[in-house]
Amino acid sequence: MAGYGELLRTPGVARIIAAQLTARFPNGMTSLAILLHIEQVTGSYGSAGLVLAATSVGQAVAGPITSRWMGLWGMRRVLTVTLAICAAAIAGIAAFTLPLPAYMVLGLIAGLSTPPVQAAVRTIYPKMVNSRQVTPLYSLDASLQEIIWVVAPVLITFVATQIGTVQALALIVVVLLGGGAWFILSPEVGRVRIPRSRRSFGKVLGKPAVLLATVVGFLLIGACSAVEVGVVSTFGHEGIEAGLVLAVFAIGSLAGGLSFGHIPIGPWATARRMLIVAAGLSLTMISLNAWWLGATLAVAGLGVAPALAVIFAMTSASVKFSETAEAYGWIGTGQLIGAAAGSAVAGFLVDGAGPQGAYLAAALFAATGAIVAIVFVRGFPDLRDRDPSPIPDTEPVPTIT
């Protein structure tokens, strides 16, 4: 923990972490709020699912595109425009009673204009600290983002059910604008300029490390989404057990990230961490007792944030600085698709075999991720004695002061 204290004392690091977490906080609230609001307006969960699907498709498509745009037009400009459009689309869903197709269009616009804060901040990180601190910083970031997934759903559910779904969506707009403005106005966002990539769109996926990071991220987040379906199907929507068990899963991830973040990353790091996740998830199928599920998910969680930290670090170390934002955009898209796939597969298995089917799906997603990391271990870089910062571009990169 002393290492993290030193890291947070580095000028600007604590501020940029807090700003980006606040800016991304709506990510943990928007889907649930839209689901509850559209269901209330239309009386149909099917209609709500269609609006959510449109939003998710928009996010998946936009990730690498808006991230790449930051190299063309600058981070602040892209973040400001997307932030304004996204806030307006969510406000429109809250303010107007519309036919279902119109809600789907607004959901699609909100997804397409989701500000690429995650890609931006992970591009900035290596420019803020020395090479020894880059990997711990990625680990700290991956760990602290669990706060979003623990606090945000609880908060937005309370507001939506106790006050109203319109007010819940309004809260999202306020946090989105406030957190987004805080991040955009951070000095580092204006100081770091991403050079224009000279490679065509999508070519960065030809880098083995980026492709592997995208695939493993898809499988890891697919496993986590399947777990959520399993826990909700086990305990239902009414009881407090589901929220507590999922909170323990997130706390395990937070603990794992903080505990293992200082360990140097070798080629086998991803495989080891995915095996921890797979082992913990495999044990969940033994019993649906809340205490057992909490304990096994805590074990599985120990590998989640550390695995994400490897994904971020290996991507940073394997591409040119001009390609980092687009690379993280593709990884984010892979994770979004993984979340949708994990939920869908788990849902079908729950219908056919009960809650155990969802935990089986989660274990299989994680085990497949471990197998990929083992089979293609030569594609994972060895960062134990290497600077994980992005590869410099061949021409000088001007900075804005």
XYZ file of C-alpha atoms in Angstrom:
401
model
C 0.000 0.000 0.000
C 2.994 2.287 0.491
C 3.557 2.101 -3.267
C 0.016 3.283 -3.940
C 0.509 6.132 -1.473
C 3.568 7.250 -3.387
C 1.626 6.934 -6.628
C -1.261 9.063 -5.363
C 1.189 11.732 -4.189
C 2.457 12.126 -7.744
C 1.171 15.522 -8.967
C -2.182 15.212 -10.694
C -2.659 11.454 -10.299
C -5.223 11.488 -7.470
C -7.146 14.283 -9.163
C -7.311 12.627 -12.597
C -8.364 9.285 -11.051
C -11.159 10.978 -9.095
C -12.278 13.007 -12.119
C -12.414 10.047 -14.494
C -14.234 7.868 -11.961
C -16.853 10.603 -11.534
C -17.141 11.072 -15.304
C -17.610 7.308 -15.775
C -19.987 6.912 -12.819
C -23.073 7.162 -15.095
C -21.847 3.990 -16.865
C -23.023 2.044 -13.815
C -26.417 3.773 -13.736
C -27.619 4.432 -17.282
C -28.681 0.943 -18.384
C -30.627 0.250 -15.202
C -32.294 3.670 -15.226
C -33.337 3.343 -18.879
C -34.665 -0.159 -18.202
C -36.789 1.008 -15.272
C -37.998 4.169 -17.025
C -38.989 2.584 -20.355
C -40.706 -0.294 -18.541
C -42.676 2.198 -16.477
C -43.653 4.273 -19.527
C -44.529 1.370 -21.842
C -45.421 -1.352 -19.328
C -43.151 -3.778 -21.162
C -39.744 -5.163 -20.257
C -39.431 -6.265 -23.885
C -39.669 -2.659 -25.057
C -37.163 -1.618 -22.411
C -34.817 -4.356 -23.619
C -35.010 -3.046 -27.186
C -34.040 0.458 -26.060
C -31.169 -0.977 -24.013
C -30.037 -3.044 -26.998
C -29.971 0.079 -29.178
C -27.920 1.892 -26.538
C -25.447 -0.989 -26.243
C -25.053 -1.254 -30.033
C -24.300 2.458 -30.157
C -21.654 2.148 -27.448
C -20.015 -0.843 -29.119
C -19.865 0.833 -32.531
C -18.675 4.193 -31.221
C -15.875 2.990 -28.915
C -12.960 2.724 -31.367
C -14.306 5.490 -33.636
C -14.623 8.286 -31.066
C -11.376 7.163 -29.452
C -9.554 7.507 -32.775
C -11.142 10.917 -33.333
C -9.246 12.195 -30.280
C -6.056 11.930 -32.337
C -7.642 13.926 -35.157
C -9.405 16.722 -33.300
C -8.018 16.603 -29.770
C -9.289 15.029 -26.587
C -11.098 18.042 -25.208
C -13.026 18.733 -28.390
C -14.193 15.136 -28.856
C -15.042 14.678 -25.183
C -16.993 17.964 -25.048
C -19.074 17.273 -28.169
C -19.884 13.683 -27.237
C -20.691 14.697 -23.657
C -23.190 17.342 -24.796
C -24.934 15.000 -27.267
C -25.102 12.110 -24.799
C -26.551 14.302 -22.039
C -29.153 15.717 -24.444
C -30.204 12.226 -25.594
C -30.651 10.932 -22.021
C -32.528 14.113 -21.092
C -34.811 13.534 -24.092
C -35.624 10.011 -22.911
C -36.530 11.441 -19.494
C -38.474 14.473 -20.637
C -40.702 13.235 -23.462
C -43.349 10.562 -23.881
C -42.504 9.029 -27.249
C -43.255 5.956 -29.356
C -40.890 3.034 -28.909
C -38.902 3.638 -32.148
C -38.148 7.200 -31.028
C -36.890 5.949 -27.658
C -34.695 3.459 -29.518
C -33.248 6.251 -31.671
C -32.458 8.327 -28.571
C -30.897 5.267 -26.931
C -28.776 4.674 -30.014
C -27.658 8.326 -30.032
C -26.805 8.144 -26.312
C -24.719 5.029 -26.964
C -22.957 6.441 -30.023
C -22.066 9.623 -28.136
C -20.867 8.037 -24.893
C -17.745 10.091 -24.061
C -14.549 8.009 -24.529
C -13.284 8.876 -21.046
C -11.810 5.420 -20.425
C -9.712 5.487 -23.599
C -8.623 9.045 -22.885
C -7.473 8.506 -19.316
C -5.613 5.284 -20.088
C -3.807 7.126 -22.872
C -2.868 9.885 -20.431
C -1.664 7.666 -17.555
C 1.770 6.715 -18.987
C 2.537 10.421 -19.488
C 1.926 11.235 -15.825
C 4.194 8.763 -14.016
C 7.579 7.103 -14.437
C 7.889 3.688 -16.083
C 8.046 1.884 -12.719
C 4.651 3.288 -11.724
C 2.686 2.617 -14.938
C 1.650 -0.959 -14.122
C 0.607 -0.174 -10.503
C -1.373 2.804 -11.813
C -3.301 0.605 -14.257
C -3.939 -1.857 -11.423
C -5.164 0.905 -9.113
C -7.456 2.198 -11.852
C -8.875 -1.273 -12.552
C -9.464 -1.780 -8.823
C -11.099 1.551 -8.064
C -13.511 1.258 -10.982
C -15.234 -1.447 -8.939
C -16.627 1.436 -6.865
C -18.729 2.360 -9.889
C -20.269 -1.102 -10.141
C -20.948 -1.360 -6.393
C -22.353 2.086 -5.603
C -23.934 3.284 -8.862
C -26.596 0.539 -9.328
C -27.674 0.790 -5.688
C -27.933 4.577 -5.874
C -29.876 4.720 -9.133
C -32.251 1.917 -8.083
C -33.033 3.783 -4.857
C -33.710 7.049 -6.714
C -35.787 5.359 -9.445
C -37.948 3.328 -7.070
C -38.298 5.787 -4.200
C -38.421 9.121 -6.074
C -39.036 8.427 -9.761
C -37.429 7.229 -12.973
C -37.457 10.713 -14.524
C -35.503 12.014 -11.547
C -33.114 9.063 -11.862
C -32.351 9.941 -15.479
C -32.006 13.614 -14.501
C -29.455 12.617 -11.864
C -27.472 10.770 -14.528
C -27.434 13.898 -16.714
C -26.195 16.017 -13.794
C -23.406 13.581 -12.880
C -22.511 13.113 -16.548
C -22.154 16.852 -17.132
C -20.440 17.583 -13.808
C -18.017 14.661 -13.885
C -17.376 15.099 -17.592
C -16.604 18.798 -17.170
C -14.250 18.045 -14.263
C -12.342 15.527 -16.362
C -12.287 17.645 -19.525
C -10.978 20.672 -17.612
C -8.209 18.652 -15.944
C -4.840 20.104 -17.004
C -3.569 16.715 -18.199
C -6.389 16.431 -20.757
C -5.260 19.679 -22.344
C -1.557 19.010 -21.924
C -1.364 15.592 -23.592
C -1.971 15.583 -27.328
C -2.469 12.331 -29.215
C -0.736 12.481 -32.612
C -2.762 11.516 -35.664
C -2.388 7.829 -36.474
C -0.968 7.132 -39.919
C -2.431 3.634 -40.057
C -5.917 2.936 -41.385
C -8.808 2.398 -39.007
C -8.830 -1.048 -37.398
C -5.228 -1.931 -38.284
C -4.263 -1.749 -34.609
C -6.164 -5.020 -34.102
C -3.426 -6.640 -36.170
C -1.151 -6.289 -33.143
C -1.257 -9.674 -31.361
C -1.256 -8.083 -27.917
C -4.220 -5.814 -28.754
C -6.206 -8.656 -30.302
C -5.504 -10.920 -27.322
C -6.405 -8.135 -24.886
C -9.695 -7.638 -26.723
C -10.524 -11.368 -26.760
C -9.577 -11.965 -23.119
C -11.482 -8.835 -22.071
C -14.536 -10.102 -23.977
C -14.385 -13.432 -22.123
C -13.638 -11.926 -18.695
C -16.499 -9.417 -18.805
C -18.750 -12.111 -20.291
C -18.051 -14.191 -17.195
C -18.824 -11.260 -14.887
C -22.108 -10.537 -16.673
C -23.131 -14.186 -16.438
C -22.447 -14.035 -12.693
C -24.804 -11.066 -12.355
C -27.579 -12.985 -14.111
C -26.911 -16.007 -11.900
C -27.009 -14.034 -8.661
C -30.201 -12.179 -9.592
C -31.898 -15.416 -10.694
C -30.818 -17.085 -7.433
C -32.110 -14.470 -5.019
C -34.642 -12.495 -7.088
C -35.054 -8.757 -7.375
C -36.679 -8.180 -4.005
C -34.166 -9.531 -1.485
C -31.021 -7.820 -0.299
C -28.910 -10.960 -0.792
C -28.295 -10.373 -4.509
C -26.846 -6.910 -3.929
C -24.670 -8.099 -1.053
C -23.278 -11.096 -2.958
C -22.432 -8.956 -5.999
C -20.840 -6.385 -3.693
C -18.606 -9.115 -2.240
C -17.603 -10.080 -5.808
C -16.606 -6.467 -6.518
C -14.814 -6.122 -3.173
C -12.813 -9.267 -3.993
C -11.782 -7.652 -7.264
C -10.811 -4.446 -5.479
C -8.734 -6.409 -2.952
C -7.050 -8.422 -5.702
C -6.121 -5.354 -7.680
C -4.618 -3.577 -4.680
C -2.810 -6.724 -3.485
C -1.318 -7.885 -6.779
C -0.915 -4.580 -8.603
C 2.779 -4.277 -7.790
C 3.698 -7.708 -9.207
C 5.682 -7.450 -12.463
C 3.777 -8.678 -15.521
C 5.231 -11.625 -17.413
C 3.789 -13.597 -20.348
C 1.976 -16.012 -17.985
C 0.379 -13.282 -15.837
C -2.903 -13.257 -17.749
C -3.249 -17.052 -17.642
C -2.630 -17.191 -13.881
C -5.145 -14.467 -13.138
C -7.807 -15.919 -15.412
C -7.303 -19.305 -13.751
C -8.089 -17.688 -10.377
C -11.327 -16.318 -11.822
C -12.222 -19.651 -13.444
C -11.494 -21.626 -10.262
C -13.647 -19.388 -8.091
C -16.531 -19.424 -10.569
C -16.363 -23.207 -10.938
C -16.883 -23.564 -7.183
C -20.093 -21.507 -7.287
C -21.997 -24.429 -8.844
C -21.608 -26.561 -5.710
C -24.207 -24.657 -3.687
C -26.582 -21.695 -4.060
C -26.251 -20.786 -0.382
C -25.591 -17.050 -0.020
C -22.549 -17.571 2.207
C -21.033 -20.102 -0.188
C -21.649 -17.929 -3.219
C -20.189 -14.922 -1.434
C -17.041 -16.832 -0.501
C -16.479 -18.363 -3.942
C -17.171 -15.098 -5.765
C -14.727 -13.336 -3.451
C -12.092 -15.831 -4.608
C -13.031 -15.322 -8.255
C -12.989 -11.562 -7.789
C -9.343 -11.678 -6.684
C -8.382 -12.274 -10.308
C -10.694 -9.797 -12.074
C -9.017 -6.411 -11.507
C -5.499 -7.907 -11.818
C -6.485 -9.449 -15.174
C -7.856 -6.113 -16.371
C -4.649 -4.409 -15.255
C -2.636 -6.816 -17.440
C -4.929 -6.057 -20.388
C -4.373 -2.313 -20.032
C -0.608 -2.557 -19.476
C 0.085 -4.989 -22.329
C -1.911 -2.799 -24.701
C -0.019 0.317 -23.683
C 3.346 -1.396 -24.156
C 2.513 -2.850 -27.577
C 1.307 0.097 -29.649
C 2.520 3.513 -30.696
C 1.247 6.444 -28.652
C -0.858 7.594 -31.633
C -2.667 4.227 -31.598
C -3.352 3.874 -27.879
C -6.767 5.557 -27.782
C -8.127 3.501 -30.683
C -6.684 0.312 -29.156
C -8.466 0.990 -25.864
C -11.606 1.787 -27.829
C -11.533 -1.680 -29.424
C -10.923 -3.289 -26.035
C -13.908 -1.406 -24.603
C -16.059 -2.583 -27.496
C -14.950 -6.169 -26.887
C -15.942 -5.864 -23.251
C -19.357 -4.419 -24.128
C -20.032 -7.287 -26.529
C -18.801 -9.712 -23.860
C -21.256 -8.245 -21.351
C -24.135 -8.708 -23.802
C -23.047 -12.247 -24.737
C -22.543 -13.312 -21.128
C -25.962 -12.024 -20.100
C -27.687 -13.623 -23.097
C -26.065 -17.054 -22.710
C -26.635 -17.078 -18.967
C -30.263 -16.037 -19.440
C -30.970 -18.919 -21.821
C -29.270 -21.396 -19.483
C -31.237 -20.114 -16.477
C -34.476 -20.695 -18.394
C -33.395 -24.244 -19.208
C -31.473 -25.391 -16.138
C -32.020 -22.866 -13.370
C -29.497 -20.510 -11.736
C -26.703 -23.108 -11.910
C -26.755 -22.644 -15.684
C -25.634 -19.036 -15.321
C -22.721 -19.988 -13.055
C -21.751 -22.706 -15.542
C -21.732 -20.091 -18.312
C -19.581 -17.781 -16.175
C -17.087 -20.551 -15.413
C -16.884 -21.541 -19.090
C -16.283 -17.945 -20.208
C -13.465 -17.561 -17.644
C -11.966 -20.981 -18.411
C -11.947 -20.177 -22.125
C -10.129 -16.943 -21.319
C -7.517 -18.891 -19.364
C -7.133 -21.385 -22.232
C -6.653 -18.551 -24.736
C -3.984 -17.015 -22.483
C -2.191 -20.358 -22.182
C -2.365 -21.387 -25.850
C -1.274 -17.975 -27.130
C 1.138 -17.161 -24.314
C 3.826 -16.154 -26.829
C 1.595 -13.291 -27.902
C 1.669 -11.737 -24.429
C 4.568 -9.319 -23.858
C 7.070 -9.729 -21.029
C 6.923 -6.464 -19.066
C 9.001 -7.561 -16.078
C 12.076 -5.600 -17.152
C 10.467 -3.321 -19.700
C 8.894 0.109 -19.743
C 5.134 -0.471 -20.312
C 4.683 3.016 -21.754
C 3.490 3.292 -25.378
C 6.042 3.102 -28.192
C 7.031 6.675 -29.152
C 6.001 7.916 -32.577
C 8.871 8.729 -34.886
C 8.201 12.455 -35.028
C 8.103 15.001 -32.199
C 4.729 15.305 -30.501
C 3.849 18.896 -29.507
C 2.152 19.469 -26.183
C -0.264 22.195 -25.228
C 0.808 24.050 -22.106
